[in-house]
PDB file of C-alpha atoms and ligand atoms in Angstrom:
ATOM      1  CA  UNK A   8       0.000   0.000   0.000  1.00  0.00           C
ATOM      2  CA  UNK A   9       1.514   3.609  -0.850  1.00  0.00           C
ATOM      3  CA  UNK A  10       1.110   5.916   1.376  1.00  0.00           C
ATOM      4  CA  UNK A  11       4.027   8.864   1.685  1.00  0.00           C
ATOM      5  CA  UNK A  12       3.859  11.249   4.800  1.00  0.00           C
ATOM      6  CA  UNK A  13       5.190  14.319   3.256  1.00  0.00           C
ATOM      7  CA  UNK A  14       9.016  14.915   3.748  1.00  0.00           C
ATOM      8  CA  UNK A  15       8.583  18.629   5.493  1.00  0.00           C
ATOM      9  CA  UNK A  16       5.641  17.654   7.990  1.00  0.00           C
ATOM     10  CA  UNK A  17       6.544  19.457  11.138  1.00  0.00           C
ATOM     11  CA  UNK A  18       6.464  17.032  14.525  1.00  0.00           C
ATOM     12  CA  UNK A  19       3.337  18.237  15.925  1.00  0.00           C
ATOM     13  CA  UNK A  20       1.667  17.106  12.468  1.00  0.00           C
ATOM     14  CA  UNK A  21       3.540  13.827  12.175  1.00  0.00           C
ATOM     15  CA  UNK A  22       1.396  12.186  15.023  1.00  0.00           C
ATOM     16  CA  UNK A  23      -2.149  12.556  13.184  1.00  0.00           C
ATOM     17  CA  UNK A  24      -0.014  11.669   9.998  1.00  0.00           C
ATOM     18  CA  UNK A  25       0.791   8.337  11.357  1.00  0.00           C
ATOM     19  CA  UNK A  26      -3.080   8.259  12.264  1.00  0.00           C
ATOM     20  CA  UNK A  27      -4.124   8.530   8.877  1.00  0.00           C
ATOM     21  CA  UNK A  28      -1.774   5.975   7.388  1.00  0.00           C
ATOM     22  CA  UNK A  29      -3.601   3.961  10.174  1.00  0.00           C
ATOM     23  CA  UNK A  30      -6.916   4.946   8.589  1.00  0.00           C
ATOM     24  CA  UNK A  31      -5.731   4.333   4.914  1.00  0.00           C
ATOM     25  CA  UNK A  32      -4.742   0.836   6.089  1.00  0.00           C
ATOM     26  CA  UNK A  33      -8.391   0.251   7.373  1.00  0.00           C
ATOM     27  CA  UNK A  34      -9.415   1.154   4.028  1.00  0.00           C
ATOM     28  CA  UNK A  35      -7.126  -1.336   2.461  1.00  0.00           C
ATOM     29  CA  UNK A  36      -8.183  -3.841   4.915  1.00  0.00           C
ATOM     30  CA  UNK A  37     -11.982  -3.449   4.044  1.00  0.00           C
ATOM     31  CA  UNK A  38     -11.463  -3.547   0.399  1.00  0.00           C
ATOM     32  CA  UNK A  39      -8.882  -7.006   1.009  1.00  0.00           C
ATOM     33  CA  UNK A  40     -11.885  -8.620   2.955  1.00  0.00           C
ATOM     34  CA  UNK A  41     -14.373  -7.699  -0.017  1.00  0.00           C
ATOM     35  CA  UNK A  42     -11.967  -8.351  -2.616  1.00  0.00           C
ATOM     36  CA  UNK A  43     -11.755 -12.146  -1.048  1.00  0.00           C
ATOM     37  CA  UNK A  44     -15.355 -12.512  -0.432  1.00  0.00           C
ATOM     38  CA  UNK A  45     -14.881 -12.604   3.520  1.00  0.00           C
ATOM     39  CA  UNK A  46     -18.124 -12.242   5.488  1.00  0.00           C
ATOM     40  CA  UNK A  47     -19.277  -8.821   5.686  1.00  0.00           C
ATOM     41  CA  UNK A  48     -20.108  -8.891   9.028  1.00  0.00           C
ATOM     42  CA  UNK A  49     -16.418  -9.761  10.294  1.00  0.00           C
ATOM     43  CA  UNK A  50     -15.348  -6.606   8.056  1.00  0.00           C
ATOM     44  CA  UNK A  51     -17.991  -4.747   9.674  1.00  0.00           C
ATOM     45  CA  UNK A  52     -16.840  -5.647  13.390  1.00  0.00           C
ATOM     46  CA  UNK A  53     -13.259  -4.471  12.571  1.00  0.00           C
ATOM     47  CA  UNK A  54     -14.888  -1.232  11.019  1.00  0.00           C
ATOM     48  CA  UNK A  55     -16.616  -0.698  14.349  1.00  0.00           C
ATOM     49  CA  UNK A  56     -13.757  -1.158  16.501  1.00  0.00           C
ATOM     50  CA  UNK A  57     -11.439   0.905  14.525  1.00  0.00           C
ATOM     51  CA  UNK A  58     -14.177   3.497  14.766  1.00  0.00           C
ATOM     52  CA  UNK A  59     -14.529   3.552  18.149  1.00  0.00           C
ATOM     53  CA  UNK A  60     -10.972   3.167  19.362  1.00  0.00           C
ATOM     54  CA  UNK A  61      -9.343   4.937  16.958  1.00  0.00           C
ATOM     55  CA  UNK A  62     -11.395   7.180  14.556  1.00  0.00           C
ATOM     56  CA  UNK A  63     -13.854   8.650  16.668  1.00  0.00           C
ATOM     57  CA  UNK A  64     -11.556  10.087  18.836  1.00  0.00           C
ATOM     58  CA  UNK A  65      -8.744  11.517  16.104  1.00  0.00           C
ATOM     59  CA  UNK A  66     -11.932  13.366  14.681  1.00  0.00           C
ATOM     60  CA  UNK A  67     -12.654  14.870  17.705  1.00  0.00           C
ATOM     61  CA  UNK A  68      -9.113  16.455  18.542  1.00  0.00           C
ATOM     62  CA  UNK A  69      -9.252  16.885  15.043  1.00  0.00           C
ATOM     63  CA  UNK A  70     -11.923  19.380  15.761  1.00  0.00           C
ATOM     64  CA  UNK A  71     -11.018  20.290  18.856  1.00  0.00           C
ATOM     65  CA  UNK A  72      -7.115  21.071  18.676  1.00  0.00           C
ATOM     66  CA  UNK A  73      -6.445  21.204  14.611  1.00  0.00           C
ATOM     67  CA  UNK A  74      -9.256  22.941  12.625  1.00  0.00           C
ATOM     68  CA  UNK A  75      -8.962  26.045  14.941  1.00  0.00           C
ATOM     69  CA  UNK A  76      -5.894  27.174  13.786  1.00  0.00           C
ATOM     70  CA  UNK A  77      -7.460  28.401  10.564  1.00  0.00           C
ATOM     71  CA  UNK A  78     -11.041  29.009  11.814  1.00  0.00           C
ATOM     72  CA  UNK A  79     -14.277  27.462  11.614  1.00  0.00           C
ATOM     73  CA  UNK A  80     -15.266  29.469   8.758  1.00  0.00           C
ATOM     74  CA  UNK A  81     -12.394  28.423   7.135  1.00  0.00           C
ATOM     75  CA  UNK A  82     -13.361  26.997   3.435  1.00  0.00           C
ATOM     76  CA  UNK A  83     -11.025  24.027   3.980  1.00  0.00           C
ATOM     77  CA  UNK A  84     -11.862  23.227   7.126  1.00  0.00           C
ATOM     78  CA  UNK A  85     -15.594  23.665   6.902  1.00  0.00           C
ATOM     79  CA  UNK A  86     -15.621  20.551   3.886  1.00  0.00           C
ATOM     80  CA  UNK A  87     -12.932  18.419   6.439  1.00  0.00           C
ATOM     81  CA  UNK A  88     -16.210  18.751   9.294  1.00  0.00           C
ATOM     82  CA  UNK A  89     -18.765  17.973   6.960  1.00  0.00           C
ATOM     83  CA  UNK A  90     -16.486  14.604   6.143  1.00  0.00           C
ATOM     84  CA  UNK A  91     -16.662  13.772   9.648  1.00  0.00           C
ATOM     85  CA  UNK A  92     -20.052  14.071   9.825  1.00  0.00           C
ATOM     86  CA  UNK A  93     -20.956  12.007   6.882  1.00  0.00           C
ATOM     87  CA  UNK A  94     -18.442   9.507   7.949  1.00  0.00           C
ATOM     88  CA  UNK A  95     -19.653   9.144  11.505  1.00  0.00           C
ATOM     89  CA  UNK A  96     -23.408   8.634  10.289  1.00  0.00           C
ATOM     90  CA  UNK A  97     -21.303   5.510   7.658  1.00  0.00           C
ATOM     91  CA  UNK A  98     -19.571   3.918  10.642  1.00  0.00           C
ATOM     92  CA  UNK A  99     -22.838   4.471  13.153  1.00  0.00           C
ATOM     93  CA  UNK A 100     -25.347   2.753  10.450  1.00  0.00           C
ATOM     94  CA  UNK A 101     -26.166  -0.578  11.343  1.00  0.00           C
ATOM     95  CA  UNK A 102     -25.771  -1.908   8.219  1.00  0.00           C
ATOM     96  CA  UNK A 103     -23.252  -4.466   7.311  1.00  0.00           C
ATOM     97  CA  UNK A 104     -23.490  -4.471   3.109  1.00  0.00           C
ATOM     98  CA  UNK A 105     -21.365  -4.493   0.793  1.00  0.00           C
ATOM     99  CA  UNK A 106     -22.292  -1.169  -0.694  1.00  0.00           C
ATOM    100  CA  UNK A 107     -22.302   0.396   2.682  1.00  0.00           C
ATOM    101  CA  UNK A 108     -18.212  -0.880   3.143  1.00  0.00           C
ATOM    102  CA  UNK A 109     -17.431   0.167   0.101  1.00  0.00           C
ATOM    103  CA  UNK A 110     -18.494   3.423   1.026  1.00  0.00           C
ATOM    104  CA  UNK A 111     -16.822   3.741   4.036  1.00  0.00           C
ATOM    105  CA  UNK A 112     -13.224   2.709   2.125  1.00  0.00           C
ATOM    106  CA  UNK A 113     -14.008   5.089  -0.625  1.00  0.00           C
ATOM    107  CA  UNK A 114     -15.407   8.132   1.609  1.00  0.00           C
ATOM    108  CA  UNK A 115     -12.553   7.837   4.448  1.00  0.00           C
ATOM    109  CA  UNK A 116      -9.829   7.300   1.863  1.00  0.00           C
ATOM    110  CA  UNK A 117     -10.582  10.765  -0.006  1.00  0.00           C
ATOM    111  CA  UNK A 118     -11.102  12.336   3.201  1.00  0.00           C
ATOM    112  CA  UNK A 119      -7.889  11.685   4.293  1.00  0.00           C
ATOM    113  CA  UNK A 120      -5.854  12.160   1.508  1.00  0.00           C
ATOM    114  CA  UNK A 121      -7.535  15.637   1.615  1.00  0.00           C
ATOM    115  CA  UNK A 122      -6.212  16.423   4.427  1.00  0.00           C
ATOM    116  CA  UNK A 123      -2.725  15.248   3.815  1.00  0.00           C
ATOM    117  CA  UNK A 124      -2.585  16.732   0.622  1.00  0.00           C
ATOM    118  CA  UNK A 125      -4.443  20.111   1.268  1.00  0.00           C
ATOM    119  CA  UNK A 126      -5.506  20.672   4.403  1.00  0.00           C
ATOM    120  CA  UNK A 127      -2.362  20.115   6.589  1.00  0.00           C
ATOM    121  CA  UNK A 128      -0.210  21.628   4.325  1.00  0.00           C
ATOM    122  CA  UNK A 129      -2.347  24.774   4.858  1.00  0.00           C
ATOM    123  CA  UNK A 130      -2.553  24.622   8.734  1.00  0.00           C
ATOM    124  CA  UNK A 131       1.399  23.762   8.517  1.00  0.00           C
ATOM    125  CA  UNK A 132       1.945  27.189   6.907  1.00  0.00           C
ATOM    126  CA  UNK A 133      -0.474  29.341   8.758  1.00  0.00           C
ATOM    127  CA  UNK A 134      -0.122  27.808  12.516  1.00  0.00           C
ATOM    128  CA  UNK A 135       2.138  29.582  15.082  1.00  0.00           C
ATOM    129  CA  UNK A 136       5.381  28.216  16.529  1.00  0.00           C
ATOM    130  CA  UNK A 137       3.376  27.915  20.026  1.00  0.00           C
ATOM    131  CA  UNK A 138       0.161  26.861  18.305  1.00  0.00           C
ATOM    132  CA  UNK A 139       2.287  23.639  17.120  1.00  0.00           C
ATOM    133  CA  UNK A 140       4.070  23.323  20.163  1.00  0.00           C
ATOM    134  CA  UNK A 141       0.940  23.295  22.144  1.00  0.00           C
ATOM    135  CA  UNK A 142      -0.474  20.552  19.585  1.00  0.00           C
ATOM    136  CA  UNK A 143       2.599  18.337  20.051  1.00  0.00           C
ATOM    137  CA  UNK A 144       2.077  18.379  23.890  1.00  0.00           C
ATOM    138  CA  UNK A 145      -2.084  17.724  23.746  1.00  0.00           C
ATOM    139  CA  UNK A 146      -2.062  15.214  20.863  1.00  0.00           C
ATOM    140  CA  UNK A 147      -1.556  11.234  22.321  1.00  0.00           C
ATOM    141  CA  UNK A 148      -1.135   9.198  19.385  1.00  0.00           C
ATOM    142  CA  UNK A 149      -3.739   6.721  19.066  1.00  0.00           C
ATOM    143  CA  UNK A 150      -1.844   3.385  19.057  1.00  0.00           C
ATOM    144  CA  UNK A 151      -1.859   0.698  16.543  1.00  0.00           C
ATOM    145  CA  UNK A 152      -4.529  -2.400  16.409  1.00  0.00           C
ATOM    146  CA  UNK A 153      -2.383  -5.158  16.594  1.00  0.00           C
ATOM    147  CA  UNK A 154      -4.561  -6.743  18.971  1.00  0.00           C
ATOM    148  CA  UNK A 155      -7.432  -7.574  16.690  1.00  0.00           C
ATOM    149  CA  UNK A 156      -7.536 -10.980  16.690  1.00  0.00           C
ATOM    150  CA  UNK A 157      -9.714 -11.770  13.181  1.00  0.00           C
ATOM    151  CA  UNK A 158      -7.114 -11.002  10.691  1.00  0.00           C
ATOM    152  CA  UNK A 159      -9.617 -11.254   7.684  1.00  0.00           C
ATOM    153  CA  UNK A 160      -7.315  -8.772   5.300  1.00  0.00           C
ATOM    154  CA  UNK A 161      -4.096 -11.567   5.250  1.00  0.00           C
TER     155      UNK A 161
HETATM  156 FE1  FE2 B 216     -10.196  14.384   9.547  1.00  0.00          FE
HETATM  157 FE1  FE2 B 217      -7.406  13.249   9.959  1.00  0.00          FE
END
């Protein structure tokens, strides 16, 4: 799978960077388990628990910590929230189709290559050297999820 952090990324950014190549992976993952005709309901588990260990909360500081720096009204940051949004209704529907996983791959794949691509590059350029200080010292890195035991995707 290719995913390349970009070479300048400053260290506060670098945490939610590794995040996202977390969330690409899930991506990958969902499309392996279609690809090999895996039960849809095992890919929806992992989907859930990703979610809810991992996604759900990198949204939020997201939100909370990241989008600030440029402002809510910011263009940019005002299509990254309305991402979330649609992609926390995706992961909260209890719906376990094919369509519906496909959706979430395709949906949280262009969201975050958005924000690699556009949107951090952007807050990288326009954020103080205390506003990414400050970042580095809130921000805990969401750890990896080696401990799911169902490796459907191998
Ligand atoms: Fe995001
Ligand atoms: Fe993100």
């Amino acid at each position: 799978m290719e995913f390349q952090e970009p070479i300048h990324r400053h260290t506060a950014l670098r945490s939610f960077s590794r995040e996202h190549h977390h969330g690409l992976l899930l991506c990958w993952k969902i499309r392996e388990g279609l690809k090999n005709k895996v039960a849809t309901s095992r890919i929806k588990q992992y989907a859930d628990w990703f979610y809810h260990q991992h996604l759900a909360q990198h949204f939020d500081v997201e939100e909370q910590h990241l989008f600030p720096i440029l402002g809510k009204n910011n263009k940019m940051v005002r299509q990254a929230i309305a991402e979330h949004q649609r992609l926390r209704v995706l992961f909260m529907l209890d719906n376990d189709s094919v369509d519906t996983l496909d959706l979430i791959a395709a949906e949280l794949d262009h969201h975050i290559r958005f924000e690699e691509r556009v949107l951090f590059g952007e807050i990288q350029q326009r954020a103080t050297r205390e506003q990414l200080l400050l970042l580095d010292e809130i921000h805990q890195e969401i750890p990896d999820d080696n401990q799911w035991a169902d490796r459907f995707w191998e």
